[in-house]
């Protein structure tokens, strides 16, 4: 049984406060987790409250329903208590940041009680044998960096890597190679929130640099490396058109453009190619290129089974991004993964642009047999997850 839940404000990678939770159990189990935070957040995400408010509300409403009431190892009960304490659809009462921190901390405490690693506790005895391929953010802009690319993320995908560790190092090498290419072209580049290079180049030039960096590292390492995108198109969509600097594209032009890029660069993954309300556009694009690339809904689905169901009905995508803080609990996130896989869709686990040292998503990706995990390439709060993946692979070997 849970004997205490403590909440505090800690720093995230952008220097903003976020919620951290500690959960203790009667038998000495301990779990600690912190909520991440998005910048290019979807309109339909669960609500992130200012941490001070979220903590006060959770202390008042959620903690009394958890302490001496539920077992940390019973994730469904923990998460039902959080939902009951909040009473809203979108966690606007206690904040999805308090909810997800407590949900994840309870999972860790539950694993601790069992003496099992978190991925095993979450995945159970029937967990798959596969490991997720990390999608490494190498070049980017959008809401994550000023004066950089319009497309938010250019992501290395070492699909042919023989092991997690080789995949992680391959992405780091692509990141380093991209820096050299930028130098060769005389282009200075700061870094965006997730550690990707954020040069003031056109999207076209970013495609070229990415293609070159990926090919060079592929030649060097001898296994297949491709790349993909998170366009985060909702952030570019205004007055019915997509804005690329001074130029605009209509929704039809956007679909043509993305389909062309998929073929020209053999993209393995395209997230949020269209606005978060354009199910039909998503469906058309998926129809055109979904046989050769993943079309993934992030802001479109926001880890929400209702939005995912709508998407499934119209064939809006063949993949969903899973971010536990978009929905508020691990149980809700698992439900979205389940629904996706029952419908033949891939569920990709993801970090947020604002992160902490928390490694829960590395375990979640292994537990759910995710084909990909998005968790950056370099920088401490990203390497925390990548290094944890390497440790899990070692542990599971
Ligand atoms: P966010 O960006 O965490 O700022 O929302 C990540 C993403 O869009 O995938
Ligand atoms: Zn996204």
XYZ file of C-alpha atoms and ligand atoms in Angstrom:
407
model
C 0.000 0.000 0.000
C 1.050 3.577 -0.670
C 2.014 5.288 2.602
C 3.090 8.659 1.290
C 3.066 10.829 -1.806
C 5.251 13.934 -1.751
C 5.295 16.575 -4.429
C 7.815 19.285 -5.161
C 8.898 21.728 -7.839
C 12.085 20.838 -9.707
C 13.812 22.316 -12.764
C 13.216 21.120 -16.287
C 15.664 21.396 -19.172
C 14.323 24.799 -20.226
C 14.819 26.123 -16.704
C 11.097 26.091 -15.963
C 9.629 24.536 -12.838
C 7.912 21.166 -13.170
C 6.279 18.679 -10.799
C 8.221 15.815 -9.229
C 6.519 13.095 -7.171
C 7.896 10.623 -4.615
C 5.793 7.586 -3.744
C 6.555 5.363 -0.752
C 4.909 2.069 0.136
C 4.363 0.135 3.350
C 6.820 -2.565 2.312
C 9.555 -0.046 1.600
C 8.981 0.482 -2.113
C 10.083 3.834 -3.491
C 9.424 5.575 -6.800
C 10.264 9.063 -8.067
C 9.210 10.665 -11.343
C 8.895 14.120 -12.874
C 6.537 15.536 -15.488
C 7.925 16.750 -18.820
C 6.509 19.780 -20.624
C 5.791 20.606 -24.266
C 6.302 23.812 -26.264
C 4.472 22.832 -29.457
C 1.585 21.439 -27.469
C -1.553 20.103 -29.131
C -4.820 21.954 -28.696
C -6.460 18.825 -27.254
C -3.843 17.840 -24.686
C -4.666 17.390 -21.016
C -4.050 20.552 -19.010
C -0.679 21.438 -17.538
C -1.232 23.749 -14.570
C 1.411 26.058 -13.115
C 3.379 23.630 -10.891
C 2.575 25.419 -7.629
C -1.142 25.193 -8.383
C -0.917 21.626 -9.631
C 0.928 20.554 -6.488
C -1.515 22.273 -4.137
C -4.513 20.783 -5.939
C -3.014 17.287 -5.993
C -2.182 17.477 -2.272
C -5.755 18.453 -1.563
C -7.607 16.058 -3.870
C -5.364 13.208 -4.993
C -3.052 12.383 -2.098
C -5.904 11.507 0.336
C -7.296 9.054 -2.256
C -3.940 7.322 -2.637
C -2.342 7.140 0.823
C -3.440 4.015 2.731
C -5.979 3.412 -0.042
C -4.271 1.799 -3.029
C -1.348 -0.474 -3.902
C 1.434 1.113 -5.924
C 1.708 -2.082 -7.957
C -1.903 -1.819 -9.062
C -1.449 0.802 -11.745
C -5.085 0.773 -12.852
C -6.216 1.529 -9.282
C -3.654 4.294 -8.833
C -4.690 5.920 -12.107
C -8.415 5.508 -11.373
C -7.826 7.270 -8.044
C -6.109 10.133 -9.888
C -8.996 10.385 -12.353
C -11.521 10.247 -9.495
C -9.663 12.922 -7.552
C -9.608 15.197 -10.570
C -13.098 14.624 -11.880
C -12.541 16.247 -15.274
C -11.769 14.780 -18.709
C -8.537 16.723 -19.131
C -7.067 16.891 -15.622
C -7.807 20.597 -15.345
C -8.358 20.249 -11.573
C -5.089 18.696 -10.361
C -3.101 19.210 -13.572
C -1.849 16.533 -15.931
C 1.635 17.414 -14.687
C 0.784 16.349 -11.112
C -1.159 13.349 -12.389
C 1.549 11.989 -14.662
C 4.312 12.507 -12.089
C 2.325 10.549 -9.483
C 1.263 7.877 -12.003
C 4.855 7.248 -13.087
C 6.268 7.442 -9.541
C 3.693 4.871 -8.391
C 4.718 2.550 -11.244
C 8.329 2.805 -10.134
C 7.370 2.141 -6.515
C 5.338 -0.855 -7.676
C 8.327 -2.188 -9.600
C 10.530 -1.606 -6.565
C 8.200 -3.611 -4.321
C 8.373 -6.493 -6.786
C 12.126 -6.149 -7.148
C 11.598 -5.958 -10.910
C 12.913 -3.405 -13.357
C 10.245 -0.912 -14.452
C 10.094 -2.171 -18.056
C 9.368 -5.659 -16.749
C 6.702 -4.475 -14.294
C 4.978 -2.454 -17.036
C 5.455 -5.007 -19.812
C 4.820 -8.153 -17.837
C 5.900 -11.670 -18.690
C 4.652 -11.342 -22.268
C 6.757 -8.350 -23.152
C 8.190 -8.625 -26.680
C 11.832 -9.260 -27.468
C 12.335 -6.255 -29.717
C 13.972 -3.010 -28.788
C 12.859 0.390 -29.987
C 14.946 2.267 -32.533
C 15.715 5.765 -31.258
C 14.674 8.610 -33.560
C 17.412 11.188 -33.063
C 16.616 14.879 -33.464
C 19.547 16.253 -35.497
C 18.342 19.502 -37.098
C 15.298 21.495 -36.144
C 13.457 24.705 -35.520
C 9.774 25.458 -35.293
C 8.718 26.179 -31.732
C 11.964 24.699 -30.400
C 14.345 27.343 -31.783
C 14.097 30.846 -33.199
C 15.227 31.742 -36.745
C 15.755 28.128 -37.762
C 13.890 25.644 -40.004
C 10.105 25.767 -40.349
C 9.921 21.999 -40.023
C 10.323 21.311 -36.310
C 12.493 18.173 -36.375
C 14.711 16.247 -38.791
C 15.146 12.855 -37.132
C 17.851 10.258 -37.798
C 16.490 6.694 -37.847
C 19.158 3.979 -37.668
C 16.730 1.238 -38.718
C 19.451 -1.265 -39.583
C 21.390 -0.988 -36.327
C 22.112 -4.422 -34.873
C 21.625 -3.214 -31.285
C 20.168 -0.357 -29.252
C 23.615 0.777 -28.283
C 24.803 0.926 -31.895
C 21.639 2.842 -32.814
C 22.198 5.380 -30.031
C 25.802 5.981 -31.079
C 24.836 6.132 -34.762
C 22.454 9.009 -34.024
C 25.150 10.830 -32.074
C 27.462 10.392 -35.062
C 24.851 11.799 -37.471
C 24.439 14.760 -35.112
C 28.217 15.317 -35.110
C 28.463 14.869 -38.894
C 25.661 17.415 -39.434
C 27.678 19.898 -37.402
C 30.725 19.334 -39.653
C 28.624 19.813 -42.791
C 27.203 23.042 -41.374
C 30.788 24.185 -40.679
C 31.888 23.273 -44.207
C 29.044 25.404 -45.549
C 29.943 28.268 -43.214
C 26.597 28.109 -41.434
C 26.607 28.829 -37.693
C 24.118 26.895 -35.612
C 22.869 27.179 -32.063
C 20.904 24.304 -30.523
C 17.178 24.004 -30.051
C 15.384 22.827 -26.919
C 15.991 19.141 -27.666
C 19.656 19.551 -28.559
C 19.215 19.517 -32.335
C 21.200 21.983 -34.474
C 19.084 25.019 -35.184
C 20.660 26.735 -38.192
C 19.046 29.602 -40.108
C 18.682 27.549 -43.284
C 15.750 26.800 -45.548
C 13.928 23.527 -45.062
C 15.322 22.436 -48.461
C 18.888 22.958 -47.285
C 18.155 21.113 -44.040
C 16.921 18.143 -46.102
C 20.201 18.176 -48.076
C 22.389 18.400 -44.974
C 20.429 15.673 -43.230
C 20.606 13.410 -46.279
C 24.351 13.894 -46.539
C 24.969 13.350 -42.818
C 22.892 10.194 -42.753
C 24.552 8.764 -45.906
C 28.041 9.468 -44.600
C 27.410 7.735 -41.275
C 25.618 4.868 -43.004
C 28.700 4.337 -45.215
C 30.960 4.478 -42.190
C 28.972 2.106 -39.974
C 27.700 -0.277 -42.641
C 24.059 -0.512 -41.594
C 20.949 1.205 -42.867
C 20.210 4.693 -41.526
C 17.286 6.693 -42.835
C 15.594 9.802 -41.582
C 12.196 11.216 -40.820
C 10.436 14.404 -39.769
C 8.218 15.964 -37.180
C 6.653 18.772 -39.176
C 4.493 19.908 -36.216
C 2.273 21.428 -38.895
C -0.349 22.777 -36.464
C 2.191 25.404 -35.461
C 2.586 26.511 -39.105
C -1.122 26.511 -39.910
C -2.880 29.857 -39.860
C -5.758 31.281 -41.897
C -6.168 28.030 -43.791
C -2.606 27.774 -45.082
C 0.788 26.461 -43.951
C 3.429 29.139 -43.445
C 7.030 28.541 -44.533
C 8.588 31.907 -43.761
C 7.070 34.291 -46.311
C 5.716 31.471 -48.453
C 2.538 29.554 -47.887
C 1.112 26.206 -48.960
C -2.535 25.277 -49.189
C -3.518 21.990 -47.527
C -3.443 20.251 -50.928
C -0.008 21.682 -51.671
C 1.166 20.568 -48.233
C 0.041 17.004 -48.940
C 1.826 17.039 -52.329
C 4.960 18.498 -50.749
C 5.140 15.896 -47.970
C 4.449 13.043 -50.402
C 7.256 14.317 -52.666
C 9.694 14.541 -49.752
C 8.794 11.008 -48.653
C 9.793 9.729 -52.079
C 12.744 12.006 -52.712
C 14.410 11.255 -49.366
C 12.968 7.824 -48.669
C 11.614 9.111 -45.359
C 10.837 6.395 -42.841
C 8.682 8.544 -40.541
C 6.559 11.703 -40.829
C 4.871 13.126 -37.733
C 2.125 15.746 -37.813
C 2.353 16.574 -41.531
C -0.942 18.472 -41.320
C -2.982 20.515 -38.883
C -4.351 18.774 -35.771
C -7.953 19.127 -36.997
C -7.381 17.833 -40.536
C -8.292 14.131 -40.229
C -9.201 14.019 -43.931
C -5.881 15.454 -45.049
C -4.069 12.925 -42.846
C -6.155 10.159 -44.413
C -5.344 11.289 -47.943
C -1.626 11.446 -47.240
C -1.679 8.064 -45.483
C -3.471 6.620 -48.484
C -0.760 7.983 -50.776
C 2.420 7.094 -48.893
C 1.374 5.019 -45.870
C 2.634 1.836 -47.555
C 6.218 3.122 -47.395
C 6.434 5.414 -44.403
C 4.907 5.925 -40.975
C 2.430 8.787 -40.847
C 2.290 9.550 -37.136
C -0.269 11.607 -35.235
C 1.049 13.587 -32.268
C -0.982 16.796 -31.912
C -3.646 14.980 -33.970
C -4.249 12.222 -31.398
C -2.674 13.625 -28.182
C -2.464 10.055 -26.766
C -6.265 10.160 -26.468
C -8.303 7.035 -27.303
C -11.321 9.071 -28.416
C -9.292 11.075 -30.895
C -7.479 7.919 -31.977
C -10.829 6.147 -32.581
C -11.924 8.995 -34.825
C -8.660 8.679 -36.698
C -9.007 4.930 -37.073
C -12.492 5.389 -38.524
C -11.178 7.541 -41.376
C -7.701 5.978 -41.788
C -6.040 9.189 -40.671
C -2.610 7.711 -39.904
C -0.760 4.438 -39.469
C 1.015 5.440 -36.277
C 0.398 7.331 -33.031
C 2.817 9.235 -30.824
C 2.484 8.392 -27.135
C 3.322 11.066 -24.571
C 2.001 10.152 -21.104
C 1.701 13.795 -20.031
C -0.624 14.570 -22.962
C -3.253 12.366 -21.324
C -2.210 12.287 -17.640
C -1.696 8.648 -16.615
C 0.214 5.544 -17.668
C -3.041 3.561 -17.842
C -4.460 6.017 -20.379
C -1.228 5.873 -22.348
C -1.358 2.051 -22.348
C -4.975 2.138 -23.531
C -3.920 4.256 -26.501
C -1.078 1.844 -27.318
C -3.498 -1.101 -27.085
C -6.115 0.463 -29.313
C -3.466 1.401 -31.863
C -1.932 -2.059 -32.023
C -5.327 -3.786 -32.221
C -5.848 -1.679 -35.342
C -2.479 -2.420 -36.899
C -0.949 0.926 -36.025
C 2.497 1.483 -34.569
C 2.774 3.312 -31.242
C 5.901 5.460 -30.927
C 6.888 6.584 -27.414
C 8.108 10.153 -26.987
C 9.758 12.708 -24.755
C 8.731 16.400 -24.669
C 10.850 19.394 -25.566
C 11.017 20.271 -21.850
C 12.419 17.254 -19.984
C 14.110 16.135 -16.784
C 16.472 13.252 -15.925
C 13.401 11.010 -15.611
C 13.797 7.786 -17.623
C 10.264 6.364 -17.467
C 9.702 6.606 -21.234
C 12.694 4.361 -21.962
C 11.004 1.645 -19.895
C 7.621 2.383 -21.431
C 9.006 1.971 -24.953
C 10.519 -1.419 -24.111
C 7.416 -2.527 -22.192
C 5.082 -1.695 -25.086
C 7.336 -3.117 -27.805
C 7.453 0.253 -29.559
C 9.195 0.246 -32.963
C 10.607 3.732 -32.285
C 11.290 6.032 -29.354
C 11.761 9.772 -29.768
C 14.104 11.036 -27.126
C 16.680 13.312 -28.682
C 20.286 12.560 -29.473
C 22.580 14.450 -27.112
C 22.211 16.610 -23.943
C 21.797 15.269 -20.420
C 18.029 15.084 -20.175
C 17.981 13.178 -23.507
C 20.996 10.973 -22.843
C 19.360 9.988 -19.532
C 16.768 8.038 -21.557
C 19.197 6.797 -24.211
C 21.653 5.507 -21.628
C 18.791 3.867 -19.747
C 17.814 2.066 -22.982
C 21.375 0.784 -23.278
C 21.223 -0.452 -19.660
C 17.848 -2.119 -20.207
C 19.150 -3.905 -23.288
C 22.115 -5.110 -21.227
C 19.868 -6.191 -18.381
C 17.464 -8.027 -20.681
C 20.219 -9.831 -22.604
P 6.782 19.430 -27.685
O 7.447 18.926 -29.039
O 7.242 18.556 -26.591
O 7.310 20.830 -27.617
O 5.301 19.378 -27.903
C 7.682 17.591 -29.331
C 6.832 17.145 -30.473
O 6.098 17.943 -31.086
O 6.873 15.963 -30.774
Zn 5.389 16.268 -32.529
